[in-house]
């Protein structure tokens, strides 16, 4: 049972990783759906969007062929509105609250319409925004992910010069490195970053890692304020025997490699187990299958009612032929010659509800054994605790603590996104970046 | 099964759906296809002296994703040679003797020309004549079409010329490009016409091309006013029809209803407001002749449900319900009610009332769904919320009379009752 790369033909890779959410083929197709929109007042879809995009407005603008205005409406609220239209779990956000659901009718395909406008804007490099006159102020941002880019864009629009320090070679953060390639292509991620920085006043310095190539103290000394949008790090350890065997992988690393190295060079096993059932777990499982793994099994310690992933995501995995074992918690990974051969799981059952009403899984005493040659860990991500504490930042288990003004305990240092909340959707990070920028603007003004 | 057979001035057709004088009735090929599809009759596209057309000739209005809500043309009367038209009319009558064949006419402005044309048409075996007093473009410059329909005296004179010669029933088609169709309608009656039809198309500019800056339709960098028709004109046509159906001079004549008839429902509405049959054009230009199947079927089912056995059982039934404003019952009062089980929380009723009407709807914020309810004391019963609500019978208007007795404006004034009490 070998772990092999290059399992498929070029055509198969191409097909397996092509866009799973195809865009509208034509203006007319978009208009059919856009015209279904009721143009709700105080629309539920907007309220459910973490960035509060005025959705009825941008859809109305599509119906009048005001695509440029539509793109502005989206980007003004969410500068990563293009990427979000591809990766947002819309079924639990905007589309999930569309009033058509209450009529038992299919909701407006908001994401697809959002994509219709934003892709045009990005492809045609529409200069939708203009900077206000330079203020002479400068802000350093650590991390060119959704939070950092969003923060940078708002600041630059207000005439503040921004320098982003990014440890990777490309911007986009999780959007570029942490999401299944069939949802958003590397080319799109690059175009998106370029679209954001085309505003001007945003300089991204790549290959600059906080605590290594650049220090917080230097940034504090050289800028009017600092924004930390450093995200979260590697996958949570399972803390079970056998975790160091060859063939045990971290989902974040696995997905990163797929995006960085090209599909044929990524090795996968014949029989792969994925631990966890969040978005990252689904992305890892489906992509392992699409890379040519013969059997992929998702192992989750709770039931479907508790899973963090949406049903739409779960169905993606099911349609890709992934198996799901509910109520199974990894106990031990066995191997031969240093290579993974088996995953042993405790069979769980839901215990009595705790104070919060949540029924935690408890061991039944029984176990099941899966024959596997690869284990991908996707049981949540861990913040950069060492980095955070070494910089004397207050934190909660590595999650940076901020006040209601997005400020950390260190003067003029602000933070937001996954490094604060521990890991949420891209769209949440974009909003965090906006909030951070507003706080920084107030701070700069009052200085 | 209801009986859809229609009898208009003795002209019989298996159903009340005729094709109006227009491109679809311009030649044998189309008309035979229409008859095969089930149309009850046709009004052959207007015959007259030779004409020359331009291109393009059509433009239209799209609305909310629906194409051709309004349609506009600058086409002239038939541009085919008269002898070919006459031969083809005769052939169609021979092949489908049970269908109504009316021929639309627009002769040059002399008694002789009209007499000559009528004689030629009557030789074809057609069942009736329709006088085109309405064509709003091209012909008016030569004193024909709408130029006739807009001047009651000329209209009367031409009808008189026609009636001197015609042995077939004569329908006079009225132009809507007047402040009222009644004077021309009366003139035609006085001239002796046997029936009226209305409306012809309305002069219009459908829009301007935002790239060329030339209005539609585009003819080598220029445009002209065209004749407007299609679903968008139906309300205007119904109003004009009603004035003809209510006027004591014109009311006794049969009326053929025209103007945006697209479905059986439209046809029923025209007939309830006094039309004995209807003529259709734009809807078939959009969908083809096949729409007549549902028109017959739908009308039939409706008649069965209502217990109407023949068309005469309901023709004109709604005419008396259109009255004068001052005769309306002021004591009748309704207030809106929102069914919370059906409400989908779109807020359209709220914002319409709040911004543009009487601020009679409460908003209770929720996440993500707000709740909306009616302030009954503030509601004037205008109906706007019900009209904008996207859900069937979610908003209903509940009767809350202000007084038991019927009270109209004249009586209200006579009694010196206070204004603005509701």
JSON list of C-alpha atoms in Angstrom, two decimals, chain A residues 35 38-42 44 47-48 96-97 99 102-103, chain B residues 64-65 344-348 350-351 365-366 368-370:
[
{"chain": "A", "resi": 35, "resn": "UNK", "atom": "CA", "xyz": [-34.55, 39.33, -11.95]},
{"chain": "A", "resi": 38, "resn": "UNK", "atom": "CA", "xyz": [-37.33, 40.57, -4.73]},
{"chain": "A", "resi": 39, "resn": "UNK", "atom": "CA", "xyz": [-35.12, 43.49, -3.66]},
{"chain": "A", "resi": 40, "resn": "UNK", "atom": "CA", "xyz": [-36.01, 42.95, -0.02]},
{"chain": "A", "resi": 41, "resn": "UNK", "atom": "CA", "xyz": [-35.95, 45.87, 2.38]},
{"chain": "A", "resi": 42, "resn": "UNK", "atom": "CA", "xyz": [-33.43, 45.49, 5.24]},
{"chain": "A", "resi": 44, "resn": "UNK", "atom": "CA", "xyz": [-31.89, 39.10, 5.55]},
{"chain": "A", "resi": 47, "resn": "UNK", "atom": "CA", "xyz": [-27.73, 40.90, 7.60]},
{"chain": "A", "resi": 48, "resn": "UNK", "atom": "CA", "xyz": [-26.30, 37.41, 7.43]},
{"chain": "A", "resi": 96, "resn": "UNK", "atom": "CA", "xyz": [-29.37, 30.37, 3.56]},
{"chain": "A", "resi": 97, "resn": "UNK", "atom": "CA", "xyz": [-31.40, 33.37, 4.70]},
{"chain": "A", "resi": 99, "resn": "UNK", "atom": "CA", "xyz": [-36.62, 34.77, 1.80]},
{"chain": "A", "resi": 102, "resn": "UNK", "atom": "CA", "xyz": [-39.43, 30.46, 3.31]},
{"chain": "A", "resi": 103, "resn": "UNK", "atom": "CA", "xyz": [-41.47, 29.92, 0.14]},
{"chain": "B", "resi": 64, "resn": "UNK", "atom": "CA", "xyz": [-37.99, 42.83, -15.38]},
{"chain": "B", "resi": 65, "resn": "UNK", "atom": "CA", "xyz": [-36.58, 40.07, -17.52]},
{"chain": "B", "resi": 344, "resn": "UNK", "atom": "CA", "xyz": [-41.54, 35.83, 4.07]},
{"chain": "B", "resi": 345, "resn": "UNK", "atom": "CA", "xyz": [-40.22, 39.01, 5.70]},
{"chain": "B", "resi": 346, "resn": "UNK", "atom": "CA", "xyz": [-39.06, 40.68, 2.47]},
{"chain": "B", "resi": 347, "resn": "UNK", "atom": "CA", "xyz": [-40.14, 44.09, 3.83]},
{"chain": "B", "resi": 348, "resn": "UNK", "atom": "CA", "xyz": [-41.52, 45.29, 0.49]},
{"chain": "B", "resi": 350, "resn": "UNK", "atom": "CA", "xyz": [-43.14, 48.15, 4.79]},
{"chain": "B", "resi": 351, "resn": "UNK", "atom": "CA", "xyz": [-40.85, 50.24, 2.63]},
{"chain": "B", "resi": 365, "resn": "UNK", "atom": "CA", "xyz": [-36.28, 44.28, 13.97]},
{"chain": "B", "resi": 366, "resn": "UNK", "atom": "CA", "xyz": [-35.11, 40.67, 13.94]},
{"chain": "B", "resi": 368, "resn": "UNK", "atom": "CA", "xyz": [-32.13, 38.13, 10.05]},
{"chain": "B", "resi": 369, "resn": "UNK", "atom": "CA", "xyz": [-35.91, 38.36, 9.67]},
{"chain": "B", "resi": 370, "resn": "UNK", "atom": "CA", "xyz": [-37.87, 41.45, 10.65]}
]
